[in-house]
Amino acid sequence: MKKEAFSHGDLIEITTFEGIKKGTYMPSSEKFLTLKLESGYNIGISKKKIKSIKLISKYKKPKENLCNVSKKKNLKTITILHTGGTIASEVDYNTGAVTAKFTPEELICMFPELSNIANIESKLIRNMFSEDIRFAHYNILAKEIEKASKNSDGIIITHGTDTIGYTAAALSFILENLNIPVILVGAQRSSDRPSTDAAINLICASQFIAKSNFAEVAVCMHENMSDESCLILPGTRTRKCHSSRRDGFKAINSSPIAQVKTDGTINYINSSFSKTSNLNLKLKLIKENLKIGWIKSHPNMYSKELEVYKSFDGLLIEGTGLGHFPINSTDKETKEHSKMLNTIKALTKKIPVAMSTQAISGRINMNVYSTGRLLQEAGVIGNYSDMQPETAYIKLAWLLSNHKKEVKKLFTENLRGEISKRSLE
Ligand code: ASP
């Protein structure tokens, strides 16, 4: 390939022996040229295979400081706290790196519609993937929410989608007497891709804060494949059910709170939520050094898998069906299961061991089969709960941090909408 007559960010057309490819020229390696296709995906093309390159248009650096952040008196104030993830990230065509945009100016430049919905403040808390989030980050966020709540009508937390449901659950428990909305927003596709969901999710969350009197923690994500509406999902009931679809977020054992359209129309689906108030927000943090285990029931288990939790502070079992675990020795092949039952008995003497189910929806009922009854006799708690395992895990940590003596009692009591007495279907 001859000396490059184009620079990073230029739109180019490459002819190879295999065909023609059009896209943005990205920082490349010695042997491969990286091209960002219109779909947003990057491909590497072996430089040896390139016959010719045509420049279509030069990269235009976006003009800076042209976005209007002046405050409007009649609008509410929303503070956006950034934690990272795909949302609000953009490719820098000079370096090829995905960078987070976090000043109010940058946000309004990226999503100009926001300035007509609310006065935007923002703060970068972290720029991390949500799979790396730990209990300590929940506390950092909660303290920032407390600070920001003093001069905001609502908070948006931009967050990676992988563990957005866990953070929503953690904040739901930590923020006691919450008096304003705290809405977590993610994006499955980054904002430099044509199919990005970042803008719509952020706009819907802002519209919801601007036009409702909701005062709980919730998640706002795409409702369906169209770009017209989002769902406000309950903080203790949201799960990422699809690894990449923009509408992959569902309310488990519950219904969404509302549908929000980008034009600000709100259709309430379940209005039994806490409203904005003058309550005094109280932080009930999660102890950062707690060790909570989580074990998923599966065929061919060994008691050794359970034994590691002897040094932990609590254990969540993600059982099968109505809340089961392999503890029945019915033939020589299942001898190991008696050991499992004994290990569970030893564990429950030291730490709370709670049950949840790996079934996607539904409630556990450990009275139906003898397995469930034996587990209860062995000291496993959690019967009748319809909490999804993610929320059960967070709740166990939160109870051990704040209500150590009442874990057994409170685990199956509804505190933040995480448990319902009656099942939906
Ligand atoms: N793994 C990323 C995260 O959860 C994906 C995303 O940002 O949506 O942070």
Coordinates of C-alpha atoms and ligand atoms in Angstrom, one line a residue:
M1 CA 0.0 0.0 0.0
K2 CA 1.3 3.4 -0.9
K3 CA 1.8 6.3 1.5
E4 CA -1.5 7.2 3.1
A5 CA -3.1 10.4 1.7
F6 CA -5.8 10.4 4.3
S7 CA -6.0 10.7 8.1
H8 CA -7.9 9.1 10.9
G9 CA -11.6 9.9 10.8
D10 CA -11.7 10.3 7.0
L11 CA -14.4 8.5 5.1
I12 CA -12.7 6.2 2.6
E13 CA -13.5 3.5 0.1
I14 CA -11.2 0.5 0.0
T15 CA -11.0 -1.9 -3.0
T16 CA -9.5 -5.3 -2.1
F17 CA -9.3 -8.5 -4.1
E18 CA -12.5 -9.6 -2.3
G19 CA -14.6 -6.4 -2.9
I20 CA -15.3 -2.9 -1.9
K21 CA -15.7 -1.6 1.7
K22 CA -16.6 1.9 2.8
G23 CA -16.1 3.3 6.2
T24 CA -14.1 5.6 8.6
Y25 CA -10.4 5.2 8.7
M26 CA -9.3 4.3 12.3
P27 CA -5.9 4.1 13.9
S28 CA -4.5 0.8 12.5
S29 CA -1.7 -1.6 13.0
E30 CA 1.3 -2.2 10.7
K31 CA -0.3 -5.0 8.9
F32 CA -4.0 -4.3 9.1
L33 CA -6.1 -1.2 8.3
T34 CA -9.0 -0.7 10.7
L35 CA -12.2 0.6 9.1
K36 CA -15.3 1.6 11.1
L37 CA -18.3 0.5 9.0
E38 CA -21.6 2.4 8.9
S39 CA -23.0 -0.3 11.2
G40 CA -20.6 0.8 13.9
Y41 CA -18.5 -2.3 13.7
N42 CA -14.8 -2.1 13.2
I43 CA -13.1 -4.5 10.7
G44 CA -9.4 -5.1 10.0
I45 CA -8.3 -5.4 6.4
S46 CA -5.0 -6.9 5.6
K47 CA -2.9 -4.2 3.9
K48 CA -1.5 -6.8 1.5
K49 CA -5.0 -7.3 0.0
I50 CA -5.7 -3.7 -0.6
K51 CA -5.7 -2.7 -4.3
S52 CA -6.7 1.0 -3.9
I53 CA -8.1 3.5 -1.5
K54 CA -10.4 6.4 -2.5
L55 CA -11.0 9.4 -0.2
I56 CA -14.7 10.2 0.0
S57 CA -14.6 13.0 2.5
K58 CA -12.2 14.5 5.0
Y59 CA -12.9 14.2 8.8
K60 CA -14.6 17.3 10.2
K61 CA -13.8 18.0 13.8
P62 CA -17.0 18.8 15.6
K63 CA -17.2 22.5 16.6
E64 CA -16.7 22.9 20.3
N65 CA -18.5 25.1 22.8
L66 CA -21.4 25.7 20.5
C67 CA -23.9 23.9 22.7
N68 CA -26.2 26.0 24.8
V69 CA -26.2 25.2 28.5
S70 CA -27.9 28.3 29.7
K71 CA -30.4 27.5 32.5
K72 CA -34.1 28.0 31.9
K73 CA -36.2 29.1 34.8
N74 CA -39.3 26.9 34.1
L75 CA -37.4 23.7 33.8
K76 CA -36.5 21.1 36.4
T77 CA -32.8 20.4 37.2
I78 CA -31.5 16.9 36.5
T79 CA -28.1 15.8 37.6
I80 CA -26.4 13.1 35.5
L81 CA -23.9 10.9 37.4
H82 CA -21.7 8.9 35.2
T83 CA -20.4 5.5 36.1
G84 CA -19.3 4.4 32.6
G85 CA -20.4 1.7 30.2
T86 CA -21.5 2.1 26.6
I87 CA -23.8 5.0 27.2
A88 CA -22.5 8.5 26.6
S89 CA -19.3 7.1 25.1
E90 CA -18.0 8.2 21.7
V91 CA -15.2 7.3 19.4
D92 CA -12.4 9.8 19.3
Y93 CA -11.3 9.5 15.7
N94 CA -7.8 10.8 16.4
T95 CA -7.0 8.1 18.9
G96 CA -9.6 5.5 18.1
A97 CA -10.4 5.2 21.8
V98 CA -13.9 5.2 23.2
T99 CA -14.2 8.2 25.5
A100 CA -16.8 9.1 28.0
K101 CA -18.5 12.5 27.6
F102 CA -19.5 13.9 30.9
T103 CA -19.6 17.7 31.1
P104 CA -23.1 19.3 30.7
E105 CA -21.8 21.0 27.4
E106 CA -20.6 17.7 26.0
L107 CA -23.9 16.0 26.9
I108 CA -26.0 18.7 25.4
C109 CA -23.9 18.7 22.3
M110 CA -24.3 14.9 22.0
F111 CA -28.0 15.0 22.9
P112 CA -29.3 18.5 22.1
E113 CA -32.9 17.6 22.9
L114 CA -32.0 17.4 26.6
S115 CA -31.7 21.2 26.9
N116 CA -35.4 21.6 26.2
I117 CA -36.4 19.0 28.8
A118 CA -34.4 20.1 31.8
N119 CA -31.4 22.0 33.1
I120 CA -28.6 19.5 33.1
E121 CA -25.8 19.2 35.7
S122 CA -23.4 16.3 35.5
K123 CA -20.5 14.7 37.3
L124 CA -18.1 11.8 36.4
I125 CA -18.1 9.3 39.2
R126 CA -16.3 6.5 37.4
N127 CA -15.6 5.4 33.9
M128 CA -15.8 1.6 34.3
F129 CA -17.5 -1.4 32.9
S130 CA -20.4 -2.4 35.1
E131 CA -19.1 -6.0 35.4
D132 CA -16.4 -4.5 37.7
I133 CA -18.7 -2.8 40.1
R134 CA -18.4 -3.8 43.8
F135 CA -20.4 -3.0 46.9
A136 CA -18.0 0.0 47.6
H137 CA -19.2 1.6 44.3
Y138 CA -22.9 1.4 45.5
N139 CA -21.9 3.4 48.6
I140 CA -19.9 6.0 46.5
L141 CA -22.9 6.4 44.3
A142 CA -25.3 6.7 47.2
K143 CA -23.2 9.5 48.8
E144 CA -23.1 11.3 45.4
I145 CA -26.9 11.0 45.1
E146 CA -27.3 12.4 48.5
K147 CA -25.2 15.4 47.6
A148 CA -26.8 16.0 44.3
S149 CA -30.3 15.6 45.6
K150 CA -29.9 18.9 47.5
N151 CA -30.1 20.9 44.3
S152 CA -31.7 18.5 41.8
D153 CA -35.2 17.5 41.0
G154 CA -34.0 14.1 39.8
I155 CA -30.9 12.1 39.2
I156 CA -29.9 10.0 36.2
I157 CA -27.2 7.5 36.6
T158 CA -25.5 6.4 33.3
H159 CA -24.4 2.8 33.8
G160 CA -23.2 -0.2 31.9
T161 CA -26.0 -2.5 31.1
D162 CA -24.5 -5.8 32.4
T163 CA -25.2 -5.1 36.0
I164 CA -27.6 -2.2 35.9
G165 CA -30.3 -4.3 37.6
Y166 CA -28.0 -5.1 40.5
T167 CA -27.1 -1.4 41.1
A168 CA -30.8 -0.4 40.8
A169 CA -31.6 -3.0 43.5
A170 CA -28.7 -1.9 45.7
L171 CA -29.7 1.8 45.5
S172 CA -33.3 0.9 46.1
F173 CA -32.3 -0.6 49.5
I174 CA -29.6 1.9 50.4
L175 CA -31.6 5.1 49.7
E176 CA -34.2 5.1 52.5
N177 CA -36.9 7.8 52.4
L178 CA -35.9 8.7 48.8
N179 CA -37.7 11.9 47.9
I180 CA -36.8 12.4 44.2
P181 CA -36.5 10.0 41.2
V182 CA -33.2 8.1 40.6
I183 CA -33.2 6.6 37.1
L184 CA -30.5 4.3 35.8
V185 CA -29.9 4.5 32.1
G186 CA -27.7 2.3 29.9
A187 CA -27.2 1.6 26.2
Q188 CA -26.6 -1.6 24.4
R189 CA -25.1 0.3 21.4
S190 CA -22.7 3.2 21.7
S191 CA -23.7 6.7 20.6
D192 CA -21.5 6.7 17.5
R193 CA -23.5 3.8 16.0
P194 CA -26.5 4.5 13.9
S195 CA -28.6 2.1 15.9
T196 CA -27.6 3.6 19.2
D197 CA -30.2 3.6 22.0
A198 CA -28.2 6.0 24.2
A199 CA -30.0 9.2 23.1
I200 CA -33.6 7.8 23.3
N201 CA -33.0 6.1 26.7
L202 CA -31.5 9.3 28.1
I203 CA -34.3 11.5 26.7
C204 CA -37.0 9.2 28.0
A205 CA -35.5 9.2 31.5
S206 CA -35.3 13.0 31.4
Q207 CA -38.9 13.3 30.2
F208 CA -40.0 11.0 33.0
I209 CA -38.2 13.0 35.6
A210 CA -39.5 16.3 34.2
K211 CA -43.1 15.2 33.9
S212 CA -43.8 12.8 36.8
N213 CA -43.9 12.8 40.6
F214 CA -42.2 9.4 40.8
A215 CA -39.6 9.1 43.7
E216 CA -38.1 5.7 43.6
V217 CA -35.1 4.0 41.9
A218 CA -35.9 2.7 38.4
V219 CA -34.2 1.7 35.2
C220 CA -35.1 3.3 31.8
M221 CA -34.4 1.3 28.6
H222 CA -35.9 0.8 25.1
E223 CA -39.4 -0.7 25.1
N224 CA -39.2 -2.4 21.7
M225 CA -37.3 -2.2 18.4
S226 CA -38.7 1.2 17.5
D227 CA -37.1 4.4 18.6
E228 CA -40.2 6.0 20.0
S229 CA -40.6 4.7 23.6
C230 CA -38.9 3.4 26.7
L231 CA -40.1 1.5 29.8
I232 CA -39.5 2.6 33.3
L233 CA -38.7 -0.6 35.1
P234 CA -38.8 -1.2 38.9
G235 CA -35.5 -0.9 40.7
T236 CA -35.7 -4.3 42.5
R237 CA -37.3 -6.2 39.6
T238 CA -35.2 -5.5 36.5
R239 CA -33.1 -8.1 34.6
K240 CA -31.0 -8.0 31.5
C241 CA -32.7 -10.7 29.5
H242 CA -30.9 -10.4 26.2
S243 CA -27.2 -9.8 25.7
S244 CA -27.5 -7.3 22.9
R245 CA -31.0 -6.3 22.0
R246 CA -31.9 -2.8 22.9
D247 CA -35.2 -4.0 24.3
G248 CA -33.6 -6.7 26.3
F249 CA -34.6 -5.4 29.8
K250 CA -37.7 -6.8 31.5
A251 CA -39.5 -6.5 34.8
I252 CA -39.4 -9.9 36.5
N253 CA -42.5 -11.0 38.5
S254 CA -43.8 -7.5 38.1
S255 CA -44.9 -5.0 35.5
P256 CA -43.1 -1.9 34.2
I257 CA -44.0 1.3 36.0
A258 CA -44.6 3.3 32.9
Q259 CA -44.1 3.7 29.2
V260 CA -42.5 7.0 28.2
K261 CA -42.4 8.4 24.7
T262 CA -39.6 10.7 23.5
D263 CA -42.1 13.5 23.2
G264 CA -42.8 13.3 26.9
T265 CA -46.1 11.3 26.9
I266 CA -46.2 9.1 29.9
N267 CA -48.5 6.0 30.1
Y268 CA -48.6 4.7 33.6
I269 CA -48.8 0.9 33.8
N270 CA -48.4 0.6 37.6
S271 CA -49.0 3.8 39.6
S272 CA -48.4 2.3 43.1
F273 CA -45.0 4.0 43.5
S274 CA -43.7 6.5 46.1
K275 CA -44.2 10.1 45.1
T276 CA -41.9 13.1 45.5
S277 CA -41.9 14.4 49.1
N278 CA -40.1 16.3 51.8
L279 CA -38.9 13.1 53.5
N280 CA -35.3 13.2 54.7
L281 CA -33.2 10.8 52.7
K282 CA -31.2 8.4 54.8
L283 CA -28.3 6.3 53.5
K284 CA -28.2 2.7 54.7
L285 CA -25.0 1.6 53.1
I286 CA -23.8 -2.0 52.4
K287 CA -20.6 -3.1 54.3
E288 CA -17.9 -3.2 51.7
N289 CA -16.0 -6.1 53.0
L290 CA -18.9 -8.5 53.4
K291 CA -18.4 -11.8 51.6
I292 CA -21.7 -13.1 50.2
G293 CA -21.5 -16.3 48.2
W294 CA -23.9 -17.3 45.4
I295 CA -24.2 -20.9 44.3
K296 CA -26.2 -22.2 41.4
S297 CA -27.7 -25.7 41.7
H298 CA -26.7 -27.9 38.8
P299 CA -26.5 -31.6 38.1
N300 CA -23.5 -33.6 39.5
M301 CA -22.7 -31.3 42.4
Y302 CA -20.1 -32.0 45.0
S303 CA -20.2 -30.8 48.7
K304 CA -16.8 -29.3 48.2
E305 CA -18.5 -26.6 46.1
L306 CA -20.4 -25.6 49.2
E307 CA -17.6 -25.9 51.7
V308 CA -15.8 -22.8 50.4
Y309 CA -18.6 -20.7 51.9
K310 CA -17.7 -21.6 55.5
S311 CA -15.6 -18.5 55.7
F312 CA -18.3 -16.3 54.2
D313 CA -20.9 -14.0 55.8
G314 CA -23.9 -15.3 53.9
L315 CA -24.8 -17.5 51.0
L316 CA -27.5 -17.4 48.4
I317 CA -28.6 -20.6 46.7
E318 CA -30.0 -20.2 43.2
G319 CA -32.0 -23.4 43.4
T320 CA -34.0 -25.2 40.8
G321 CA -37.8 -24.9 40.4
L322 CA -39.7 -24.1 43.6
G323 CA -36.4 -23.8 45.6
H324 CA -34.6 -27.1 45.4
F325 CA -31.0 -28.4 45.7
P326 CA -29.5 -31.9 45.3
I327 CA -29.7 -33.2 48.8
N328 CA -31.5 -36.6 48.4
S329 CA -29.5 -39.8 48.4
T330 CA -31.8 -42.3 46.7
D331 CA -29.2 -44.7 45.1
K332 CA -25.5 -45.3 45.1
E333 CA -25.0 -42.6 42.5
T334 CA -26.5 -39.9 44.7
K335 CA -24.4 -40.7 47.9
E336 CA -22.7 -37.3 47.6
H337 CA -26.1 -35.6 48.3
S338 CA -26.2 -36.6 51.9
K339 CA -22.9 -34.9 52.3
M340 CA -24.4 -31.8 50.7
L341 CA -27.3 -31.8 53.1
N342 CA -24.8 -32.0 56.0
T343 CA -22.7 -29.2 54.7
I344 CA -25.8 -27.0 54.3
K345 CA -26.7 -27.8 58.0
A346 CA -23.2 -26.9 59.1
L347 CA -23.4 -23.6 57.1
T348 CA -26.8 -22.5 58.4
K349 CA -25.4 -22.8 61.9
K350 CA -22.9 -20.1 61.1
I351 CA -24.4 -17.9 58.4
P352 CA -27.7 -17.1 56.7
V353 CA -28.3 -19.4 53.7
A354 CA -31.1 -18.1 51.5
M355 CA -33.0 -19.7 48.7
S356 CA -34.0 -18.2 45.3
T357 CA -34.8 -19.8 42.0
Q358 CA -33.1 -20.1 38.6
A359 CA -36.5 -20.3 37.0
I360 CA -36.9 -17.0 35.1
S361 CA -40.2 -16.1 36.8
G362 CA -42.4 -17.3 39.6
R363 CA -42.2 -17.8 43.3
I364 CA -40.4 -20.3 45.4
N365 CA -42.5 -22.7 47.5
M366 CA -40.5 -25.1 49.7
N367 CA -43.5 -26.8 51.1
V368 CA -44.6 -28.6 48.0
Y369 CA -41.8 -31.3 47.7
S370 CA -39.9 -33.1 50.4
T371 CA -36.7 -31.6 49.1
G372 CA -37.9 -28.1 50.0
R373 CA -39.2 -29.2 53.4
L374 CA -35.8 -30.8 54.2
L375 CA -34.0 -27.7 53.2
Q376 CA -36.2 -25.6 55.5
E377 CA -35.5 -28.0 58.3
A378 CA -31.8 -27.6 57.6
G379 CA -32.2 -23.9 58.2
V380 CA -32.5 -22.5 54.6
I381 CA -34.5 -19.3 54.6
G382 CA -36.5 -17.5 51.9
N383 CA -39.6 -19.6 51.4
Y384 CA -42.4 -18.0 49.3
S385 CA -40.2 -15.2 48.0
D386 CA -40.6 -14.1 44.4
M387 CA -37.4 -12.1 44.4
Q388 CA -35.1 -12.6 41.4
P389 CA -31.7 -13.9 42.5
E390 CA -29.9 -10.7 41.7
T391 CA -32.1 -8.8 44.1
A392 CA -32.0 -11.6 46.7
Y393 CA -28.2 -11.4 46.7
I394 CA -28.1 -7.7 47.2
K395 CA -30.8 -7.8 49.8
L396 CA -28.9 -10.4 51.8
A397 CA -25.8 -8.2 51.8
W398 CA -27.9 -5.1 52.8
L399 CA -29.7 -6.9 55.6
L400 CA -26.4 -8.2 57.0
S401 CA -25.1 -4.7 56.9
N402 CA -28.1 -2.9 58.5
H403 CA -30.4 -5.4 60.2
K404 CA -28.1 -8.3 61.2
K405 CA -30.4 -9.6 63.9
E406 CA -33.4 -9.7 61.7
V407 CA -32.1 -11.2 58.5
K408 CA -34.3 -14.3 58.7
K409 CA -37.5 -12.3 59.3
L410 CA -36.9 -9.4 56.9
F411 CA -35.6 -11.5 54.0
T412 CA -39.1 -12.5 53.0
E413 CA -40.8 -9.2 53.9
N414 CA -41.4 -6.7 51.2
L415 CA -39.3 -3.6 51.9
R416 CA -38.8 -1.9 48.5
G417 CA -41.3 -3.6 46.1
E418 CA -39.0 -6.6 45.8
I419 CA -41.5 -9.2 47.0
S420 CA -45.2 -9.4 46.2
K421 CA -47.8 -11.3 48.1
R422 CA -49.7 -12.3 45.0
S423 CA -48.1 -13.6 41.8
L424 CA -49.0 -11.9 38.5
E425 CA -49.9 -15.1 36.7
Ligands
ASP1 N1 -20.0 -4.6 29.6 C1 -20.6 -3.2 29.5 C2 -21.0 -2.8 30.9 O1 -21.9 -3.3 31.4 C3 -21.7 -3.2 28.5 C4 -22.5 -1.9 28.5 O2 -21.9 -0.9 28.8 O3 -23.6 -1.9 28.2 O4 -20.4 -1.9 31.4

